[in-house]
Short mmCIF file of C-alpha atoms in Angstrom, two decimals:
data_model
loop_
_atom_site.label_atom_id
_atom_site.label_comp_id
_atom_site.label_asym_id
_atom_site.label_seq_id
_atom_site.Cartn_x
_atom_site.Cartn_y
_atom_site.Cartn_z
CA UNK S 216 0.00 0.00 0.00
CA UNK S 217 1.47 3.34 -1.48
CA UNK S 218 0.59 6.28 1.07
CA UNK S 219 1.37 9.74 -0.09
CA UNK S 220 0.94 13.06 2.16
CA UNK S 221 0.62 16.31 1.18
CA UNK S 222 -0.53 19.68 2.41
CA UNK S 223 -0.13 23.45 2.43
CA UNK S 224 -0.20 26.13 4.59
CA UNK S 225 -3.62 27.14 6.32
CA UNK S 226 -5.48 30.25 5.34
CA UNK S 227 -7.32 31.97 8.15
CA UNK S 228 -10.78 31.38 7.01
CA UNK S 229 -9.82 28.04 6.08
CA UNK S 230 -11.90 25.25 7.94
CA UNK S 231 -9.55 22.23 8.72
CA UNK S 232 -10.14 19.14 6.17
CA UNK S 233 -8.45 15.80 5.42
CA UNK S 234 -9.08 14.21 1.97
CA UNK S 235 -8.26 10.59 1.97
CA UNK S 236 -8.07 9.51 -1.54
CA UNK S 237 -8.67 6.02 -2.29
CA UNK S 238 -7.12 4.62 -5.45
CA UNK S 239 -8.84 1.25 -6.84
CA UNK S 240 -7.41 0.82 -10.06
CA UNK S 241 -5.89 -2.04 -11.64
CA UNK S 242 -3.66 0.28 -13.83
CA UNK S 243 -1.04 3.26 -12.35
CA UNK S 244 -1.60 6.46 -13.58
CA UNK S 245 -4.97 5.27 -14.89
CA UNK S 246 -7.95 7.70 -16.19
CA UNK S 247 -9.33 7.46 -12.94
CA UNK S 248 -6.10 9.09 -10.63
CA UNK S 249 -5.81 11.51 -13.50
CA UNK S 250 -9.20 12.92 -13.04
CA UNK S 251 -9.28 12.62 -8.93
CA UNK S 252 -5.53 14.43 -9.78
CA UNK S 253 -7.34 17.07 -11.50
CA UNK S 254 -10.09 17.54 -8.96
CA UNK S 255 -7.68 17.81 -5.77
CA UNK S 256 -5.84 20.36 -7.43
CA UNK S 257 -8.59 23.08 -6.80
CA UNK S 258 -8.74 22.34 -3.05
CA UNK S 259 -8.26 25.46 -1.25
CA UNK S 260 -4.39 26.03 0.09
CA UNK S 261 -3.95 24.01 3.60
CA UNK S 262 -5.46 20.92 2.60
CA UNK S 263 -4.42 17.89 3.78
CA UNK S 264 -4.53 15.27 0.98
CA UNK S 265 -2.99 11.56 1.71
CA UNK S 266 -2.90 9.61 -1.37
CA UNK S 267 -3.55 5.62 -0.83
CA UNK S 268 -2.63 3.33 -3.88
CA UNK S 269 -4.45 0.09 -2.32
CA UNK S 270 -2.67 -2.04 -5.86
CA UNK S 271 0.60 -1.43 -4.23
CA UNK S 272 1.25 -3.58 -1.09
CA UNK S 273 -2.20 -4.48 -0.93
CA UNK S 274 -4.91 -5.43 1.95
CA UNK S 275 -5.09 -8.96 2.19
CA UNK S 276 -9.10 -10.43 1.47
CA UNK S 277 -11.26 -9.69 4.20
CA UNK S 278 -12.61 -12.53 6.63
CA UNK S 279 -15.29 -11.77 8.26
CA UNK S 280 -14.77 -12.57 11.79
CA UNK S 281 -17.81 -10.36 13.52
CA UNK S 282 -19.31 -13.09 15.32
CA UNK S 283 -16.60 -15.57 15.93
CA UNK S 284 -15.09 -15.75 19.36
CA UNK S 285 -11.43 -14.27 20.00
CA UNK S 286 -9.50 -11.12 18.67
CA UNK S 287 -10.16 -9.32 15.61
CA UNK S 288 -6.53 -9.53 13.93
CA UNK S 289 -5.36 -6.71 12.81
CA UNK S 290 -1.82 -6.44 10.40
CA UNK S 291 0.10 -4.05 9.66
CA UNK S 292 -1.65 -2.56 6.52
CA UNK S 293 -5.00 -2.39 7.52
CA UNK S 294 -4.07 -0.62 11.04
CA UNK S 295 -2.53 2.61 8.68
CA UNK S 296 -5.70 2.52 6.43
CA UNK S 297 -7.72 2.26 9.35
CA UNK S 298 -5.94 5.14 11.07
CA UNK S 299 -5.98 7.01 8.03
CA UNK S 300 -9.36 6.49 7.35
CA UNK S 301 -10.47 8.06 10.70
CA UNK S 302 -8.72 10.67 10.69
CA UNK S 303 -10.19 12.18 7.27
CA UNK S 304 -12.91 14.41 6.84
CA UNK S 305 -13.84 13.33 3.17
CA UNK S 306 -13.14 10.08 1.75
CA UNK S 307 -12.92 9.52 -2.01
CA UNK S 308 -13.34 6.56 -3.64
CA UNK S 309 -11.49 6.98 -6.45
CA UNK S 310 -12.39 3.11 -8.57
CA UNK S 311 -12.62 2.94 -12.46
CA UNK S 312 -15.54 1.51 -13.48
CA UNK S 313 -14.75 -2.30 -13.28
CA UNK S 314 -18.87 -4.66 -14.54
CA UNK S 315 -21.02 -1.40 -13.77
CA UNK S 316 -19.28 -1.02 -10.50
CA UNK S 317 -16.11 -0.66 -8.31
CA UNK S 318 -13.17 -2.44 -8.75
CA UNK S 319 -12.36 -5.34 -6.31
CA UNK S 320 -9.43 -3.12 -4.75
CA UNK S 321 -12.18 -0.80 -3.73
CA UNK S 322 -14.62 -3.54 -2.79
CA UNK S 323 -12.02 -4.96 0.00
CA UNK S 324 -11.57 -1.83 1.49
CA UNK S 325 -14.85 -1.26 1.88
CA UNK S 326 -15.55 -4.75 3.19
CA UNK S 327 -13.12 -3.71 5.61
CA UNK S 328 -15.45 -1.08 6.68
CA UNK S 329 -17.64 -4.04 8.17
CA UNK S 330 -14.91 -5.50 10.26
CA UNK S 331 -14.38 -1.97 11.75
CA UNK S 332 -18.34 -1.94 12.89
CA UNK S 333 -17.38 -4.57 15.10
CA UNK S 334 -13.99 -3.70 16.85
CA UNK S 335 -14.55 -2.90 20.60
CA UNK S 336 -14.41 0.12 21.78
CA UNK S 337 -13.73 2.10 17.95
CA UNK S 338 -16.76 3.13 17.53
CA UNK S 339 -16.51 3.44 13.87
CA UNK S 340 -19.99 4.29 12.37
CA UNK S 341 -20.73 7.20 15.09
CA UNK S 342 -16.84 8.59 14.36
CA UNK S 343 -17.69 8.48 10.39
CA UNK S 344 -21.00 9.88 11.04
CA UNK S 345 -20.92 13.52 9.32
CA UNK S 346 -17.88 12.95 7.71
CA UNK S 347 -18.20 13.39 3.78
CA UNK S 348 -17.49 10.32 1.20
CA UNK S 349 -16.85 11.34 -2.47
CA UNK S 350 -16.36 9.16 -5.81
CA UNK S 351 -14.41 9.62 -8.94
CA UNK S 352 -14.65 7.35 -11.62
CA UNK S 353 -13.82 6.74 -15.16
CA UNK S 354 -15.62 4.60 -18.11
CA UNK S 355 -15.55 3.49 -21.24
CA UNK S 356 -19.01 3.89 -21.83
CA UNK S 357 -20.33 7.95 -22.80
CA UNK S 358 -23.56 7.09 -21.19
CA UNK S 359 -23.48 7.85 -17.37
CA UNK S 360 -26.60 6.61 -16.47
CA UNK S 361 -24.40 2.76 -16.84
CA UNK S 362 -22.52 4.39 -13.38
CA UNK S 363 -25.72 3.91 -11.53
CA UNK S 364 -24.79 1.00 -9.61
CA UNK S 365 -21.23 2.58 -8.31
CA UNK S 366 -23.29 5.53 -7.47
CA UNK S 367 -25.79 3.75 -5.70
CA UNK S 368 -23.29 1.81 -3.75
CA UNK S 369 -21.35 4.68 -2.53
CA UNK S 370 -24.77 6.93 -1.69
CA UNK S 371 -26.42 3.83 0.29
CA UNK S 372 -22.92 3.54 2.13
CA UNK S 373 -22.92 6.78 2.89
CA UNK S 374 -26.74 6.82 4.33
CA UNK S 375 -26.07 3.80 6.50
CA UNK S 376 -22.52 5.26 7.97
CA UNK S 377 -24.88 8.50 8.92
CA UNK S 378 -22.56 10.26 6.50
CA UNK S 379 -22.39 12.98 3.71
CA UNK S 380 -22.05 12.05 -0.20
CA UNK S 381 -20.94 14.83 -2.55
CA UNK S 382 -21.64 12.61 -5.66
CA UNK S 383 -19.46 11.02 -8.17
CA UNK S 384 -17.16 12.59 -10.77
CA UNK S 385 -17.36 10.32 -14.09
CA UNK S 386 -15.20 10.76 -16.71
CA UNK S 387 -14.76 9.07 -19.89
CA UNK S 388 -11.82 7.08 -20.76
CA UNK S 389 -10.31 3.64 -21.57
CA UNK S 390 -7.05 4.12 -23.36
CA UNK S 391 -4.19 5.62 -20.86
CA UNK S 392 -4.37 9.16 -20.32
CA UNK S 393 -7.72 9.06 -22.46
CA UNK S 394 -9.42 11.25 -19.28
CA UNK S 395 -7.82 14.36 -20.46
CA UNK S 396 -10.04 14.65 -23.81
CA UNK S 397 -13.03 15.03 -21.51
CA UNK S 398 -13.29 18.44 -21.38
CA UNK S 399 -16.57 18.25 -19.69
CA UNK S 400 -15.53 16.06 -16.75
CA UNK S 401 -12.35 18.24 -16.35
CA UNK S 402 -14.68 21.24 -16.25
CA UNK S 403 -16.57 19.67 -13.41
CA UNK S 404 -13.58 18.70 -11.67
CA UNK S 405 -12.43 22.40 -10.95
CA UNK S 406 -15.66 23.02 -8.99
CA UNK S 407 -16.40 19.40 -7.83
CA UNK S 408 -15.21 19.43 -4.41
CA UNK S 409 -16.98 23.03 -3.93
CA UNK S 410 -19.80 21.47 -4.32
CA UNK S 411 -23.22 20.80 -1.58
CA UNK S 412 -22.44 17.43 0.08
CA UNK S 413 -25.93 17.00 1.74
CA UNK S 414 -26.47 14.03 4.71
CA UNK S 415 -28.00 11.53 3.07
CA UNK S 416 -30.71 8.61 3.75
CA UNK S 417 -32.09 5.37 2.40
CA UNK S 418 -34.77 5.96 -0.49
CA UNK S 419 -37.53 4.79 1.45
CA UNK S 420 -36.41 6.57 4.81
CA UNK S 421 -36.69 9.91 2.56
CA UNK S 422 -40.36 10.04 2.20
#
C-alpha cells in the first residue's frame, strides 16, 4: 500500500479538512487518478490530501470474523488505512468503473469497513458519522446513467454510515491518459469538491 501526504499552509478562514483519496485501479496512472488528480488540485491552500494506492502492497481479502469468538486480527496494513481512514474528513473513492461497479481493490476496502463496525471500543460508524465520502470514476461507456450501480453503492454507504455524499465525478476514458479529452468532466472537476455534500438517507427513509 502506497501512502502519499501532502498539504499546504492554512489560510485563516480556512476550515480544517483531510481528503483521503482512495485509489482502486488495476492500472497506475490510470484515467481514474488523473481525473481525482485534476479535482484535488482546486482544493483550497492548507489541505491535507494523503494519497492511498491500495494495488501497491495491498490489503489482504477480508474474513469476516464479527461473530466468531477471540481477537479481531489486525496487520500491519489495515491498522494505517484504518488510522488514516479516521482521521479524514472526506473520503474519495477513487475506482474505475470495473462490470457497472467498483473495482475489487475498492470492494475490499470497503468490506473492511464491516470488520471496523465490530472492533470494541472504535466506535466506527458514530466517528464516520458527518464525515463526507466522495467518488471519482472513469468509463468506457459515454452514457453515465451505466454508473448507476457505483453511485448507488457509494450513496447507500454513505446513508447507513450516517454520513455525507458529494456525488461522483465520471469521466470518460479507456485508453491511458484518455481522461484528459473530456473536457466536460475536467470542467466539473475544478468546482467538484466546492460542491453541496448534503447528509443523506435510504430511499424509502426519505419520504
Amino acid at each position: 500500500m502506497t501512502i502519499d501526504s501532502s498539504s499546504s499552509a492554512t489560510g485563516p478562514d480556512a476550515a480544517p479538512r483531510t481528503f483521503l483519496f482512495v485509489l482502486g485501479s488495476a492500472r497506475p496512472d490510470g484515467n481514474t487518478e488523473i481525473l481525482a488528480r485534476a479535482a484535488a488540485e482546486q482544493l483550497p491552500a492548507g489541505t491535507a490530501q494523503h494519497w492511498v494506492d491500495l494495488t501497491k502492497d495491498p490489503l489482504p481479502d477480508f474474513q469476516d470474523g464479527r461473530h466468531e469468538d477471540g481477537t479481531w486480527p489486525v496487520g500491519e496494513r489495515e491498522e494505517e488505512l484504518r488510522r488514516l481512514t479516521l482521521a479524514a474528513t472526506d473520503v474519495v473513492i477513487a475506482s474505475p468503473l470495473y462490470w457497472y461497479s467498483l473495482s475489487a481493490h475498492t470492494k475490499r476496502y470497503l468490506d473492511y469497513w464491516s470488520g471496523w463496525l465490530g472492533v470494541p471500543g472504535l466506535d466506527f460508524k458514530r466517528r464516520m458519522a458527518g464525515r463526507t465520502l466522495w467518488g471519482v470514476t472513469a468509463m468506457a461507456d459515454r452514457d453515465e446513467i451505466v454508473a448507476d450501480g457505483l453511485r448507488t453503492s457509494l450513496h447507500h454507504t454513505a446513508a447507513y454510515m450516517g454520513m455525507r455524499f458529494g456525488g461522483v465525478l465520471l469521466g470518460n476514458g479507456s485508453r491511458p491518459g484518455q481522461v484528459r479529452d473530456d473536457e466536460r468532466a475536467l470542467i466539473r472537476a475544478k468546482t467538484f469538491f466546492a460542491g453541496a455534500a448534503p447528509l443523506v438517507r435510504f430511499p424509502h427513509e426519505e419520504q
